[in-house]
Every structure is written in C-alpha cells, then in structure tokens.
Amino acid sequence: MKVLVAVKRVIDYNVKIRVKADNSDVDLANVKMAMNPFCEIAVEEAVRLKEKGIASEIVAVSIGPKTAQEQLRTAMALGADRGILVETDEALESLAVAKLLSKVIEEEQPQLVLMGKQAIDTDNNQTTQMVSALTGFAQGAFTSGLEVADGQAKVTREIDGGLQTLNLKLPAVISADLRLNEPRYASLPNIMKAKRKPLDTKTPADFGVDVAPRLKLLKVEAPAERQAGIKVGSVDELVDKLKNEAKVIS
Amino acid sequence: MSILVIADHHNNELIAATANTVAAAQLIGGEVDVLVAGQGCAAIADEAAKLAGVNKVLLADDAAYDHLLAENVALLVKELAVNYSHVFAPATSNGKNFMPRVAALLDVAQISEITAVESADTFQRPIYAGNAIATVQSTDAVKVITVRPTSFDPVAASGSASVEPVSVTVQNAGVSEFVGEELAQSDRPELSAARVVVSGGRGVGSSENFSHIYQVADKLGAAVGASRAAVDAGFVPNDLQVGQTGKVVAPELYIAVGISGAIQHLAGMKDSKVIVAINKDEEAPIFQVADYGLVADLFDAMPELEGKL
C-alpha cells in the first residue's frame, strides 16, 4: 500500500515571533524554520506502517518555497522513500494547498494520506478536511490511534470530552493529533542516505490549479500585552485578594 | 445578509458554544437561522429555537447525520448554503471537523476561529498560537467561518423561533462509520464553559498528585484543566489539555498550578479575566501573565488553599 504524507515548512515552534513594524505580517526574516510538529507525527506514523509491512512506499509531499526541500529531506531521513516539492514563493491558503495535494493524490493513487492536524503558523486546521472533501477519500481528523487492516482504517479521534472511534473505508485521509505517536530523531547515516533519495520538483502551473488567494490579509498586530500583576506572600493573602480585590470568589 | 449557524450537540445536549456562535453571527446584521442535524434531535432543535434572536431553526433528522459525521453533514450544509451569505459554526471538535469540507465543496476559503467581527466580510483571528492577531477580509461569495466561543458572550435562551424540517434530500457518503465513543465522566463543569478553571502542569508530578488540583477545583465548583506536559506524562486524559492545540478557555478565574507557562499553553488561557499562578520557580514565565503569583511548593500551598476556601 502506498502512503502519501504531506509536510509543511514553518517557523520553529521554539521561536518567539515578532510582528513587522508596518503590521503587514509576521517577520520571518532570518528566523529558524523546521517541519511543522504535527507533520513530524504524520511522517512517523507512515514510517511505522512501513515497519509493520502495511505500507510499501512512502511519498513525502511539500508545497512551499525551494527551501522546503530541507523538510522533504528530513522526511526522507526519517523513512520516506521519495519526495515531491510543489514549488511556490506565495504563501498559499489552505484551499489552494488542498487542491494541489488532490492533484498529487490523483497522480500517485495512494491508499492512505497522512497529514498534521494543523500548522503552527496559521493555526487553520483545514487542509486535511478539504483534501478529503475534494478527493472523496474518507476523513479521519484529529487522530490519536490508527489501525489499518482489510481495506479499512480504524481511527481513534480526539473529540471534546473524550475519544471517538470510526471505521473508514480506504482510501482515506487522516490528520495526526499530538498523541498519535512520539516521532523519532533521524540518525546521521539516514540523513546522509536521504540526500540521495529522489526528489521531484513541480509548480502549481503544472497541475493547472488556480491558487489565487481568496482572503486579503489587511493587517497583523501583536496581541494586547497582559501586564504582570503582583506576587503575594502567602495563601492567606491570595485568598484575601481573590475575595476582596478581584472579587472572583466569595 | 443571511447567516446559517450550524448547531453543535452531543449526547442529546445542545453544546453551549452554539449560543456564542449565534451571538457572533448577529454582529453581521441580518437574519440568523440555525441548523440542527443529527438523529433523533428534535428536542435539541427546540432548545436551539429558544436562542434569542434566531429567525428559524432547520431540523435535519436522519441516521446519516448521527454523530455529525463530517462527510454527510458537509454535503447537507453545502446544499443549504446557497440561501445564505455566511455559514458559521463553533470551533468545537465537530465544527472543526466538518466546516473545512463545507468550504472546499463550495470552493471558498474558510476563516478559522474568529475572535472578532469587524464587518460583514472582515474578521480577526489569532495566528501563531495567539502571538499575533490577523485581520482578514474575504472576497468569497459565501463566508464559511468557525467561531472561537470564548470571544463572544452567548445569547440568552429567551427566544421562540419556529422549527422546520429541511427539504434537502438526505445524503450518505457511505465512506465512514461510527464505531463508538469513550467519554470522560465528570460532575464538574465543562472546561471551555466553566467560570473557574484550576489547571495542573508537569510540576504536579503524578496522576495521584492531581487530587490536589481536583480538591481545590471542587471547593470552587471549577473545571479542571492541564498543560500539555501533564497530559503527555499521562497524569490526566487528553481532553483536559488547555493550549494552542487543546482547548481555549477564558474563565473569570484561572489558577495555574505547577505550570511553567510555555507560549503554547498561554495561547489557551491568557484571555482569562483573573490569572493566578502557583509555582515554586519564581522565574517561571507564567508569572509574567499572572495577576496574582504565589511562589510556593504546590504540595504545601494547595492543601492550605483548599482549607481556606
């Protein structure tokens, strides 16, 4: 079974972001970039399926700038067999990304598509569900458990208040939640080996997809700063402040 | 302008976030209809009809919509959307699950988790774990939007709208099937709607030690939350996670216990009215957002706090 895994290049999750002085966007100049953490979990799940003999080939796909090759090499160092970069310097919206991924899926015909549930830059949480709608593949969003057998994927999903289990007919698109697995680190020999794995580069035009934005970003601002309050010296003082100053307990 | 709000419900109860979403929809100006889709959900439709300012409630009662399976609900909403300029849903696990599908089927963008309505086509939403606020304007004919419930005060239950069955033919995509659910049993208030939340972090140390958190929470009638570190360590179930990828809460009082205050956690609670931090590390970043900070060992402070409440 072929597995396709989509990865996104984003700002490293440890970096504290800054808003540009002209409020046009977040400043990404000279900032450390990395694979989106949820995408790492998706790659790990694909690799585990291959180790179990369920997946036969793992194709990693990224849509982004030329430098997103780094994230595809990371995916290949972790165990993906080859990579496809759909190269664009535009920051594409989820719908455009979903359309491009759907075209890649049409060409590659995977039985399972694994993605992260959201990217930590735009926090949209949309692309997996859109890919599922556009391809007609079954949808398993926010997945924390996955079993694949007999042409079906049994997914455990994180929902408000607990967990839900669904049976999906393959082919299916699945988005990884935090607790699906704990991703491994790539070993040095595997990082070296990944440099020789095949990586194809395409463009949105190759797929004939209209990627024009639907939304205008009018401005980006820093959130209102919360002022640090005071330190209290004891539990008594804390209870007194909550009762008599903040008046949030009685 | 006419707005369709998709109600969220679970276990025969209307999810409270639906009332916040109706409030957000009313800021657009125009008639607000509510869709209740599900199986055996007539009582929920009656409850939704009481939401103040609702024009009418559409009821789609069919096995295909049981458990709000994303594939089927999205097909239904897509058919209904032709009559509306906006489609809103709460950014709950159900809303996040089916709304992007609705957008894709309509060939429009989705705007996720809005926190403010500036005009009928312009909205604010947090990005980068709430470390920046983007103002975006939609150029699409239909605006498909999920709403962060804590950013809008809910409408009252003082209305009396009519309930009508939908005329759209039932659709079943037939690709997914509900197997079961494991829901946490709790008498405490629901985390995202609670007036007071007491959360524990890695510093709590173990699942047993979380009793310190539960005891203070019960004294205050509070919900219990947790940081990602506490959830990853297995101290509490994952639906208690507060943060960028967990629940977003904005209670009147948030008490963070043994939580250092990573930006991903702050993203989920920094809009709380009053924040209390209890941590033995006085350098912990949580103190930078806390109104009241107590530098103390939680194992001394929490039993004392419980005794004095």
Coordinates of C-alpha atoms in Angstrom, one line a residue, chain A residues 68-223:
Chain A
A68 CA 11.1 23.3 1.8
Q69 CA 13.4 20.7 0.2
E70 CA 15.0 20.7 3.7
Q71 CA 11.8 19.4 5.2
L72 CA 11.4 16.8 2.5
R73 CA 15.0 15.6 3.1
T74 CA 14.1 15.4 6.8
A75 CA 11.0 13.3 6.0
M76 CA 13.2 11.1 3.8
A77 CA 15.8 10.8 6.6
L78 CA 13.0 9.6 8.8
G79 CA 12.0 6.9 6.3
A80 CA 10.1 8.4 3.3
D81 CA 11.2 6.8 0.1
R82 CA 11.0 9.9 -2.2
G83 CA 9.8 13.5 -2.2
I84 CA 7.7 15.8 -4.3
L85 CA 8.0 19.6 -3.9
V86 CA 5.4 21.8 -5.4
E87 CA 7.4 24.9 -5.5
T88 CA 5.9 28.3 -4.9
D89 CA 7.0 31.5 -3.2
E90 CA 3.5 32.5 -2.4
A91 CA 2.0 31.8 1.0
L92 CA -0.8 29.7 -0.3
E93 CA -4.2 29.4 1.5
S94 CA -5.5 26.0 2.7
L95 CA -7.9 25.6 -0.2
A96 CA -5.1 26.1 -2.8
V97 CA -2.9 23.7 -0.9
A98 CA -5.7 21.1 -0.7
K99 CA -6.3 21.4 -4.5
L100 CA -2.7 20.9 -5.3
L101 CA -2.5 17.9 -2.9
S102 CA -5.6 16.5 -4.5
K103 CA -3.8 16.6 -7.9
V104 CA -0.7 14.9 -6.5
I105 CA -3.0 12.3 -5.0
E106 CA -4.7 11.8 -8.4
E107 CA -1.3 11.1 -9.9
E108 CA 0.1 9.0 -7.1
Q109 CA -3.0 7.0 -6.2
P110 CA -2.1 6.3 -2.5
Q111 CA -4.5 4.3 -0.3
L112 CA -3.7 6.4 2.7
V113 CA -2.8 10.1 3.1
L114 CA -1.3 11.3 6.4
M115 CA -1.1 14.9 7.4
G116 CA -0.7 17.0 10.5
K117 CA -3.9 18.3 12.0
Q118 CA -2.8 22.0 11.9
A119 CA 0.2 24.1 11.1
I120 CA 1.5 26.1 14.0
D121 CA 1.9 29.2 11.9
T122 CA -1.6 29.9 10.5
D123 CA -3.3 27.6 13.0
N124 CA -6.0 26.9 10.4
N125 CA -6.7 23.2 10.9
Q126 CA -8.4 22.9 7.4
T127 CA -6.2 21.2 4.8
T128 CA -6.9 17.6 5.7
Q129 CA -10.6 18.0 5.7
M130 CA -10.5 20.0 2.4
V131 CA -8.4 17.3 0.8
S132 CA -10.9 14.7 1.9
A133 CA -13.8 16.7 0.5
L134 CA -12.1 17.3 -2.8
T135 CA -10.9 13.7 -3.3
G136 CA -13.9 11.9 -1.8
F137 CA -11.5 9.9 0.4
A138 CA -12.9 9.1 3.9
Q139 CA -11.9 11.6 6.6
G140 CA -10.2 10.9 10.0
A141 CA -9.3 14.2 11.5
F142 CA -7.5 14.7 14.9
T143 CA -6.4 11.1 15.1
S144 CA -4.7 9.7 18.2
G145 CA -4.9 6.0 17.2
L146 CA -4.7 4.2 13.8
E147 CA -5.1 0.6 12.8
V148 CA -5.1 -0.4 9.1
A149 CA -6.4 -3.8 8.0
D150 CA -8.7 -5.4 5.4
G151 CA -9.1 -2.3 3.3
Q152 CA -10.2 -0.2 6.3
A153 CA -8.7 2.2 8.7
K154 CA -9.9 2.2 12.3
V155 CA -9.2 5.6 13.7
T156 CA -9.5 6.9 17.3
R157 CA -10.2 10.6 17.2
E158 CA -9.7 13.2 19.9
I159 CA -13.1 15.0 20.4
D160 CA -14.4 17.4 23.0
G161 CA -14.9 15.4 26.2
G162 CA -13.2 12.2 25.1
L163 CA -12.4 9.9 22.2
Q164 CA -14.4 8.7 19.2
T165 CA -13.7 5.6 17.0
L166 CA -14.6 5.5 13.3
N167 CA -14.1 2.9 10.7
L168 CA -13.0 4.4 7.4
K169 CA -13.1 2.8 4.0
L170 CA -9.7 3.1 2.2
P171 CA -8.6 5.3 0.6
A172 CA -8.7 7.7 3.5
V173 CA -7.1 11.0 4.6
I174 CA -6.0 11.2 8.2
S175 CA -4.8 14.1 10.3
A176 CA -2.4 13.4 13.2
D177 CA -3.1 14.8 16.6
L178 CA -0.4 15.2 19.3
R179 CA -0.7 11.8 20.8
L180 CA -0.7 9.5 17.8
N181 CA 2.9 8.7 18.4
E182 CA 6.2 10.2 19.5
P183 CA 8.4 11.0 16.5
R184 CA 11.9 9.6 16.4
Y185 CA 15.0 11.6 15.5
A186 CA 16.8 11.0 12.2
S187 CA 20.1 9.2 12.6
L188 CA 23.2 10.6 10.9
P189 CA 23.6 7.7 8.4
N190 CA 19.9 8.1 7.4
I191 CA 20.4 11.8 7.0
M192 CA 23.3 11.1 4.6
K193 CA 21.2 8.4 2.8
A194 CA 18.3 10.8 2.4
K195 CA 20.4 13.1 0.3
R196 CA 20.4 10.5 -2.5
K197 CA 16.7 9.7 -2.5
P198 CA 14.7 11.1 -5.4
L199 CA 13.1 14.5 -5.1
D200 CA 10.9 15.8 -7.9
T201 CA 10.1 19.5 -8.2
K202 CA 6.8 20.8 -9.8
T203 CA 4.9 24.0 -9.8
P204 CA 1.3 24.9 -9.3
A205 CA 1.0 25.6 -13.0
D206 CA 2.0 22.0 -13.8
F207 CA -1.3 21.0 -12.2
G208 CA -3.4 23.7 -13.7
V209 CA -4.6 24.8 -10.3
D210 CA -5.8 28.3 -9.6
V211 CA -4.0 29.3 -6.4
A212 CA -5.1 32.9 -6.3
P213 CA -5.9 34.0 -2.7
R214 CA -9.5 34.3 -1.5
L215 CA -8.6 36.3 1.6
K216 CA -6.9 39.6 1.9
L217 CA -4.6 40.0 4.9
L218 CA -5.3 43.5 6.0
K219 CA -3.0 43.7 9.0
V220 CA -1.2 41.6 11.6
E221 CA -0.8 43.0 15.1
A222 CA 0.7 41.9 18.3
P223 CA -1.9 40.9 20.8

